[in-house]
Coordinates of C-alpha atoms and ligand atoms in Angstrom, one line a residue:
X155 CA 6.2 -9.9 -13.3
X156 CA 10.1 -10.1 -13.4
X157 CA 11.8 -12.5 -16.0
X158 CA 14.6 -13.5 -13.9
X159 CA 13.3 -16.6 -12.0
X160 CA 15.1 -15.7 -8.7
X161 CA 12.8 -13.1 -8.4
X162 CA 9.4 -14.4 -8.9
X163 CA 7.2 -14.4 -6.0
X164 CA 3.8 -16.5 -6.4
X165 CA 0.9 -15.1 -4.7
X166 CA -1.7 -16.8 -2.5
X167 CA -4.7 -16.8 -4.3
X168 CA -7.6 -14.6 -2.4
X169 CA -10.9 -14.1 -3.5
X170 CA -11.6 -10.3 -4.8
X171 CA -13.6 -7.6 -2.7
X172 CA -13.5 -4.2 -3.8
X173 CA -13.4 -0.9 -1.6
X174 CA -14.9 1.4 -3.7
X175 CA -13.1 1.2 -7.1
X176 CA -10.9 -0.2 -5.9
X177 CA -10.3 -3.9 -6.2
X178 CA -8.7 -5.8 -3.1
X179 CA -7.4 -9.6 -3.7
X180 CA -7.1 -12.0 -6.4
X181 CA -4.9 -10.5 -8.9
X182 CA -5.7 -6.6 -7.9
X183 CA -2.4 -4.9 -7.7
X184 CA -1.5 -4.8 -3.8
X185 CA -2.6 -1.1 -2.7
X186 CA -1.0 0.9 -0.1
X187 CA -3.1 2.5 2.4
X188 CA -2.4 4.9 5.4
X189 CA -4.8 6.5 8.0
X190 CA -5.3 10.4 9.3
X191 CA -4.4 11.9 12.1
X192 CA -6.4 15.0 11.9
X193 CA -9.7 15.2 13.9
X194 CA -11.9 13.6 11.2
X195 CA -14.4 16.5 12.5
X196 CA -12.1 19.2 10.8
X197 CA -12.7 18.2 7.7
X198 CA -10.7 20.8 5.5
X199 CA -7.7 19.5 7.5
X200 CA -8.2 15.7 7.1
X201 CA -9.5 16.5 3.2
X202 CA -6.0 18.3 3.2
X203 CA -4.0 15.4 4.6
X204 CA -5.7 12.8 2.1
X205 CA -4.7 15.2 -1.1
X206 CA -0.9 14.9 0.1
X207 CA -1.2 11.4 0.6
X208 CA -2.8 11.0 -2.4
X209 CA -0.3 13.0 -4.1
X210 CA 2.4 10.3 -2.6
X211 CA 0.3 7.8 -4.2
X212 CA -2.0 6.1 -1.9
X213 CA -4.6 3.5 -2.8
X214 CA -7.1 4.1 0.0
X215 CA -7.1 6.0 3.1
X216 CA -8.5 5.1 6.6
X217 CA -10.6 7.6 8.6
X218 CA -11.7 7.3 12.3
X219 CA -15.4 8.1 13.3
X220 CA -15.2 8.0 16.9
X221 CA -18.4 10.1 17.1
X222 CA -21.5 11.2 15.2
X223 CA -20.2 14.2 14.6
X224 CA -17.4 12.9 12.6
X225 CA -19.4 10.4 10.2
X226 CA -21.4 14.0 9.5
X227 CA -17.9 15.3 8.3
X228 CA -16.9 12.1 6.4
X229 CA -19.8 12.8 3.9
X230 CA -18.1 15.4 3.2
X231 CA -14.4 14.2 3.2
X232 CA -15.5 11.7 0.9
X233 CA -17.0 13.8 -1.4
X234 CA -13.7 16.2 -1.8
X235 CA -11.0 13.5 -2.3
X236 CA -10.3 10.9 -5.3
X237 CA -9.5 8.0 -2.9
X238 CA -11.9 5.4 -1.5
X239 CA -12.2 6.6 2.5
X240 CA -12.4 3.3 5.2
X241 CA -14.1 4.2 8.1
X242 CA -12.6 3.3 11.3
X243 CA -15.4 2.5 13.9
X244 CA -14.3 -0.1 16.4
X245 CA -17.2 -0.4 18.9
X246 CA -20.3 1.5 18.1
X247 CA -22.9 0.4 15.5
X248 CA -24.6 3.4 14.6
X249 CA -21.3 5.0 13.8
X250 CA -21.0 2.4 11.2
X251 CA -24.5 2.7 10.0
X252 CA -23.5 6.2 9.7
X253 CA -20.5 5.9 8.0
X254 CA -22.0 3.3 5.6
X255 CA -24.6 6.1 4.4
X256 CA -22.1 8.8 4.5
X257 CA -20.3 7.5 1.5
X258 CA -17.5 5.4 3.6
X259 CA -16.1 2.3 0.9
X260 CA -15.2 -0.2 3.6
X261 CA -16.2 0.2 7.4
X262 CA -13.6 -1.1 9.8
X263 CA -15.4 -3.2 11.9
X264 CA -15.3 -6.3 14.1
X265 CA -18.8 -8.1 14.2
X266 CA -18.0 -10.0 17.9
X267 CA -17.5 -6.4 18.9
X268 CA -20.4 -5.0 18.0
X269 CA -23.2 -6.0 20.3
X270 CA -26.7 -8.0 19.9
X271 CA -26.8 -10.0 16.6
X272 CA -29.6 -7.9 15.4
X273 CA -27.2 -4.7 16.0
X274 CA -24.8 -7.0 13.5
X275 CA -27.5 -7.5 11.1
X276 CA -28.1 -3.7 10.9
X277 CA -24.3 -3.0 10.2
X278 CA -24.3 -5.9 7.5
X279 CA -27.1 -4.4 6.1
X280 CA -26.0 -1.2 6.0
X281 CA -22.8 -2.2 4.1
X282 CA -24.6 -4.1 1.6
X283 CA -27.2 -1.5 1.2
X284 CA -24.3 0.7 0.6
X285 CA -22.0 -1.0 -1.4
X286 CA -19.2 -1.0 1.7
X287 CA -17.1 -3.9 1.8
X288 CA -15.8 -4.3 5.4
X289 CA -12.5 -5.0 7.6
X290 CA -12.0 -7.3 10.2
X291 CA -9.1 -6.0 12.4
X292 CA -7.7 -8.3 14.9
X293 CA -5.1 -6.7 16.9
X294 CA -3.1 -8.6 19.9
X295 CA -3.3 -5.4 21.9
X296 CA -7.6 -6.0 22.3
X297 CA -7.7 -9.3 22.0
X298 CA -11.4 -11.1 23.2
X299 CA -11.2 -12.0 26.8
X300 CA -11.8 -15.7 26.1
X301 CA -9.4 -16.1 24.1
X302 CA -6.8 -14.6 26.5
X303 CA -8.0 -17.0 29.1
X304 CA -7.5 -19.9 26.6
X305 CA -4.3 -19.1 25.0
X306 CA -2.9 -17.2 28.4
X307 CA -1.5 -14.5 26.1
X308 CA -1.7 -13.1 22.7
X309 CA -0.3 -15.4 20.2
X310 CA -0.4 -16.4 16.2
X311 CA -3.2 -18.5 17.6
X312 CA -5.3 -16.2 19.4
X313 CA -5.2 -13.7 16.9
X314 CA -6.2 -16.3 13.8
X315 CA -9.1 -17.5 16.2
X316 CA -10.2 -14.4 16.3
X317 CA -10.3 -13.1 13.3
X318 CA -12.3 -16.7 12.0
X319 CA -14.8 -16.2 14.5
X320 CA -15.7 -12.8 13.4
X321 CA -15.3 -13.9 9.8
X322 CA -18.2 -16.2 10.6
X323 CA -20.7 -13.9 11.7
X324 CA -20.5 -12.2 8.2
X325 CA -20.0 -15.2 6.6
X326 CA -23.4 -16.6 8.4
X327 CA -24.8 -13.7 7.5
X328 CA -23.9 -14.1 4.1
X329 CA -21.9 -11.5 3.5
X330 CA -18.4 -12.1 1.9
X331 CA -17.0 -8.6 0.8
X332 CA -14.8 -8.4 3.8
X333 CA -10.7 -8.5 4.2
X334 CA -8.7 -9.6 7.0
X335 CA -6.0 -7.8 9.1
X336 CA -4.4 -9.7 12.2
X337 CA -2.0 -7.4 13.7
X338 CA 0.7 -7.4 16.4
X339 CA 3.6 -4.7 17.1
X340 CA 5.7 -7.8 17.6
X341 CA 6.7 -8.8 14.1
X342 CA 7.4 -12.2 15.0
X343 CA 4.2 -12.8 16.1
X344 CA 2.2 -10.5 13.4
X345 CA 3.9 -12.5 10.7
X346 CA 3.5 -16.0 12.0
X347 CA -0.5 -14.9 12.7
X348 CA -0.5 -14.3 8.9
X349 CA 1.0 -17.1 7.8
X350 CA -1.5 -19.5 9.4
X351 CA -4.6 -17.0 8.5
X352 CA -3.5 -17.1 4.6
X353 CA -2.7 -21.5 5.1
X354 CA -6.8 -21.6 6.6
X355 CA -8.9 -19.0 4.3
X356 CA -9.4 -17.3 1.0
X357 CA -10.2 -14.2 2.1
X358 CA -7.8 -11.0 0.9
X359 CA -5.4 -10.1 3.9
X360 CA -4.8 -6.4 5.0
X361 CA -1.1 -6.5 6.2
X362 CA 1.0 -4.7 8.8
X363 CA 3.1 -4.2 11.8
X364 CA 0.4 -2.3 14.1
X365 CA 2.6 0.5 16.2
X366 CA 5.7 0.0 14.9
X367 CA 7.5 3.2 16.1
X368 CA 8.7 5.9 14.8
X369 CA 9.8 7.2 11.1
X370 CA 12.9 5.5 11.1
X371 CA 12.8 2.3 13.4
X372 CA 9.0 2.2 12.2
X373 CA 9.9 1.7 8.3
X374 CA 12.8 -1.0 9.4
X375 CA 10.5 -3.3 11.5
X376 CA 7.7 -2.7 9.1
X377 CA 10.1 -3.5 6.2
X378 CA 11.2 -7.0 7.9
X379 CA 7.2 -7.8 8.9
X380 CA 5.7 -6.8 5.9
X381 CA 8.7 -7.6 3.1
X382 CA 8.6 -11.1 4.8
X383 CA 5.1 -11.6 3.8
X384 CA 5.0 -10.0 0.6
X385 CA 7.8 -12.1 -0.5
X386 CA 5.8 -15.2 0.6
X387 CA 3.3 -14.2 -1.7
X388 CA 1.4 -13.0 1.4
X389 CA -0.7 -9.8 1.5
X390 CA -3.3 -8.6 -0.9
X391 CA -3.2 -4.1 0.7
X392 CA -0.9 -2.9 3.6
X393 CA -0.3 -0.4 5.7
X394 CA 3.1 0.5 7.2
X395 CA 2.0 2.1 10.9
X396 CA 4.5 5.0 11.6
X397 CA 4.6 7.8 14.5
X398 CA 4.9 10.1 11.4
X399 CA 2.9 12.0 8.7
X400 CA 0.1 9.9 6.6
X401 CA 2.3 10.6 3.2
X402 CA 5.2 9.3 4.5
X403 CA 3.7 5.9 4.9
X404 CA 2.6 6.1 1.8
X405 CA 6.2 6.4 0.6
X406 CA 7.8 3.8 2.7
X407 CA 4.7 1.5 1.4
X408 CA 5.4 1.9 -2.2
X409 CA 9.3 1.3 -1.7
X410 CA 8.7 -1.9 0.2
X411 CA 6.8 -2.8 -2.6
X412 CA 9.5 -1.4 -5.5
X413 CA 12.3 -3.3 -3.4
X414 CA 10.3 -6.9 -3.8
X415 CA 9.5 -5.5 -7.4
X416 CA 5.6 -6.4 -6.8
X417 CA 4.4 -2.4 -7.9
X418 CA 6.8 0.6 -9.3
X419 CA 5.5 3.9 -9.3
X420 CA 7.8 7.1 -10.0
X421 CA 11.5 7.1 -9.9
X422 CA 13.6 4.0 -8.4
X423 CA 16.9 5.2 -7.2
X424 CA 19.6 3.0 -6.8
X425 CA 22.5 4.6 -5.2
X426 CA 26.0 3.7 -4.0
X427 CA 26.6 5.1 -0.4
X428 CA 29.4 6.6 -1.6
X429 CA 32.9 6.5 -0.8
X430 CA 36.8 8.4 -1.1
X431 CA 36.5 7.2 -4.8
X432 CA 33.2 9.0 -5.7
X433 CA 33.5 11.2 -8.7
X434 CA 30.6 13.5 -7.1
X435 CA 28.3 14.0 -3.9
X436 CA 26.4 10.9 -3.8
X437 CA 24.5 11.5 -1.4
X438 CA 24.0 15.2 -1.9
X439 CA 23.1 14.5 -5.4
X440 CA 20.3 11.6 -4.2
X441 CA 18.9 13.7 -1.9
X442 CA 18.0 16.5 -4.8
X443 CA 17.2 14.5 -7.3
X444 CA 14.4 12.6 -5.0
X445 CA 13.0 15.5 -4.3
X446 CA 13.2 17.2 -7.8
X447 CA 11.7 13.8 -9.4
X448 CA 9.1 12.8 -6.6
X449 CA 6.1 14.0 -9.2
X450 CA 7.0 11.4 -11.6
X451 CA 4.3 8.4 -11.8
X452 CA 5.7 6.8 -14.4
X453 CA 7.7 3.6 -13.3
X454 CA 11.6 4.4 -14.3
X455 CA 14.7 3.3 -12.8
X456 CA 18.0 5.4 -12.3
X457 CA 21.4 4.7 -11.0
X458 CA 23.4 7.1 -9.2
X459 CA 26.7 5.6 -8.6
X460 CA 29.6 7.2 -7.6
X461 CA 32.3 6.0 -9.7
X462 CA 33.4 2.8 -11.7
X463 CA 34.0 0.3 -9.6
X464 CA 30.2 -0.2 -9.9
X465 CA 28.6 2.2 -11.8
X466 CA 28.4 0.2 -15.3
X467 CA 27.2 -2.6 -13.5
X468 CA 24.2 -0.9 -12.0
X469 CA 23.8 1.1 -15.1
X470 CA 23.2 -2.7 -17.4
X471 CA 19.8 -2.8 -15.1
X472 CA 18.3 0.6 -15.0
X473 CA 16.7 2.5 -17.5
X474 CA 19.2 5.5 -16.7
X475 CA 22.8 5.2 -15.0
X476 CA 24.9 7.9 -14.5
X477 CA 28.3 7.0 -12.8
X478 CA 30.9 9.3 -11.6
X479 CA 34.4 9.9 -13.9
X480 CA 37.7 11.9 -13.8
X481 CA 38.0 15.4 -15.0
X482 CA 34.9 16.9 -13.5
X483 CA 32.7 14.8 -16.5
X484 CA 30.6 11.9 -15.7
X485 CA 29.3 9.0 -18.0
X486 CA 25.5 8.7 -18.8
X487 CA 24.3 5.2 -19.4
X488 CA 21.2 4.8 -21.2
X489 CA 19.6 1.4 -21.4
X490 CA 22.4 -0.3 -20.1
X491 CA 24.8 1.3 -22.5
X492 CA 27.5 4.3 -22.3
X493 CA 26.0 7.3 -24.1
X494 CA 27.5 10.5 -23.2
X495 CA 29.2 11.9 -20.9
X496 CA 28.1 15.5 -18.5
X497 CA 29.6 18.0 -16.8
X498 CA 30.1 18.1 -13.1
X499 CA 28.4 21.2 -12.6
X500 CA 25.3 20.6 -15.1
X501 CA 24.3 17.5 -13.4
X502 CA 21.5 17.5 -11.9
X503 CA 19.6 19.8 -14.6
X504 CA 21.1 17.7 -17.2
X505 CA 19.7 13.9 -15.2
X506 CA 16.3 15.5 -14.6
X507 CA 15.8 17.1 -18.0
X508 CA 16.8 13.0 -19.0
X509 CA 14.7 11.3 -16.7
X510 CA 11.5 13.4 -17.3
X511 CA 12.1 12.7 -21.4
X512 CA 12.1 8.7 -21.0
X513 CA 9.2 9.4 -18.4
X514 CA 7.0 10.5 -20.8
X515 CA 7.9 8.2 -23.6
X516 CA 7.3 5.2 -21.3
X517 CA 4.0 7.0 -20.3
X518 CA 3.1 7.0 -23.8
X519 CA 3.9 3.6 -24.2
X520 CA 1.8 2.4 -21.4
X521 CA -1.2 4.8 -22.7
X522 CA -1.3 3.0 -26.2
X523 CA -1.2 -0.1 -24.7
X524 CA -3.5 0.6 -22.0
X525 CA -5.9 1.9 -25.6
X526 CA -5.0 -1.0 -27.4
X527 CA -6.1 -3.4 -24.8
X528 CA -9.6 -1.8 -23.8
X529 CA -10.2 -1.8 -28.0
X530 CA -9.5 -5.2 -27.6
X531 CA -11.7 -6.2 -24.8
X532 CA -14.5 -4.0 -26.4
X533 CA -14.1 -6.3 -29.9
X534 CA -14.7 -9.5 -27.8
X535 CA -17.3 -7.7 -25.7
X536 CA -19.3 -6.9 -29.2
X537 CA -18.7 -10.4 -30.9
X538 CA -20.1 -12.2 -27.6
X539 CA -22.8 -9.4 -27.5
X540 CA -23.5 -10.9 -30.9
X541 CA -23.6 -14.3 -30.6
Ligands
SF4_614 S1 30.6 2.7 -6.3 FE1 32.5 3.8 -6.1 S2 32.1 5.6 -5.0 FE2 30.3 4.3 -4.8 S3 30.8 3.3 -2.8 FE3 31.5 2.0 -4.5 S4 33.6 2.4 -4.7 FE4 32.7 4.1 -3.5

């Protein structure tokens, strides 16, 4: 959480479901997801796609099982990657029965869709026997005939009717480990629908902007949808929905999430666009350090400013600043203050060789205080044990 007061957000309270490990709601960090694209019966290929999003830094990944030969391969696809799998079923029961003993965390599942309400009671049972929590996705694109009729179109209302009526089903059922998405390519319409589903429930919200284009019109609309509702505190996991590769959701997930500073992970670049008084390729020298930093987990921020006008500025609220000069030298900041200064033609060596350094002291920061909290927690753990 951010000291400056101007950039608190305070986050709707939702109960706490976990898919797999990982935990979903309440005050679980809010994950990124994306989906494959592969045929989830190729399972090398989909296992392959999962490692690169999982390399990008994904929380959970979404699989479809459209058929019963892919919940065979998920057993497997499961079993090879570190990241709890959601199985995307839709319609038919048995595929989530199947998915549910294949090793799936969380089936993606609407109860009104599935059938008789002993076919429901098998699902639910399934999950629970299982340990899979489970998704409700409304989407205005399949919305329930009825509710068309009533509301005449999709709507904020239709959608939030929706996903309540499934949510009773389980809930009758007495099952609660399930989230919530209500999704809509129109932003307008996806973010009023979860605005009124986070005012009516408790349970943890899966946000996104369904269909929302391509890589770079995708990432804008999804950035105005889902930054909207992150900054009201809305939104407990997300996906951004791009006509593009899994990973690269993944990225643009975890820098709507660095912009509203709700999660950092890796290197936080802030950059002038550049301009006639740049001291240096700005954008050139982004571009390659982005790519030569990308394996960095480690939260760190950098700035990359051109020249004066704002460079010390930016540098006061990073961790490193570099900021173009005369003379074919530059300026390092470090912590906000002027340190040394570079040569031209040594930069980028010279800011990754920096960069990587404070890395791995911050890491080893975090890791003895990461030790010194779990000792901690044991300690109370063995004096209530003793009690
Ligand atoms: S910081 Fe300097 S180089 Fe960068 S855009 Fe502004 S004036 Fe131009």
């Amino acid at each position: 959480m951010s000291y400056r007061p101007y950039q608190q957000i305070e986050r709707r309270k939702s109960r706490q479901i976990h898919v797999g490990r990982v935990p979903v709601g309440g005050d679980a960090p809010i994950t990124v997801q994306t989906m494959t694209n592969t045929l989830t019966t190729d399972a090398q290929a989909t296992i392959a796609q999962i490692r690169l999003s999982e390399i990008a830094g994904v929380d959970i990944v979404r699989v479809s099982c459209p058929d019963e030969e892919s919940t065979a391969a998920l057993a497997e696809i499961v079993r090879e990657v570190n990241v709890p799998i959601v199985a995307d079923i839709h319609f038919h029961y048995k595929r989530a029965i199947e998915a549910a003993r294949a090793g799936a965390a969380c089936l993606r599942i609407n109860p009104g869709n599935i059938g008789s309400p002993e076919r429901v009671r098998e699902v639910v049972n399934a999950a629970r026997e299982h340990g899979c929590s489970i998704r409700i996705g409304v989407n205005a694109g399949s919305l329930e005939r009825h509710l068309l009729e009533k509301y005449g179109e999709p709507n904020p209302e239709a959608l939030v009717e929706s996903a309540l009526e499934h949510a009773k089903i389980l809930q009758d059922l007495d099952f609660h480990e399930f989230k919530i998405s209500v999704k809509a390519s129109d932003v307008f319409m996806a973010v009023a629908a979860y605005q009124q589903l986070a005012d009516v429930c408790d349970h943890p919200l899966h946000i996104g902007i369904t269909e929302a284009g391509g890589k770079r019109a995708g990432t804008v609309k999804s950035s105005i949808g889902l930054g909207n509702l992150l900054w009201a505190g809305i939104g407990d996991t997300m996906r951004v929905s791009l006509s593009a590769e899994p990973a690269e959701e993944v990225h643009v997930g975890w820098d709507i999430l660095k912009s509203l500073g709700i999660r950092h992970r890796g290197v936080k670049i802030i950059s002038c666009p550049s301009c006639a008084r740049q001291g240096f390729n700005v954008i050139q020298t982004v571009a390659t350090l982005e790519e030569r930093l990308a394996h960095i987990e480690t939260p760190i921020t950098l700035s990359i400013i051109g020249c004066v006008v704002n460079g010390p500025g930016e540098a006061l609220m990073t961790d490193i600043g570099v900021t173009g000069g005369g003379s074919g030298r530059h300026m390092v900041y470090a912590s906000g203050k002027q340190d040394h200064t570079m040569p031209a033609e040594a930069m980028v060596e010279h800011i990754v060789e920096l960069v990587t350094e404070k890395a791995a002291i911050f890491q080893a920061e975090i890791d003895a205080k990461k030790a010194l909290d779990a000792a901690a927690a044991s300690r109370v753990s063995a004096v209530l044990a003793a009690e």
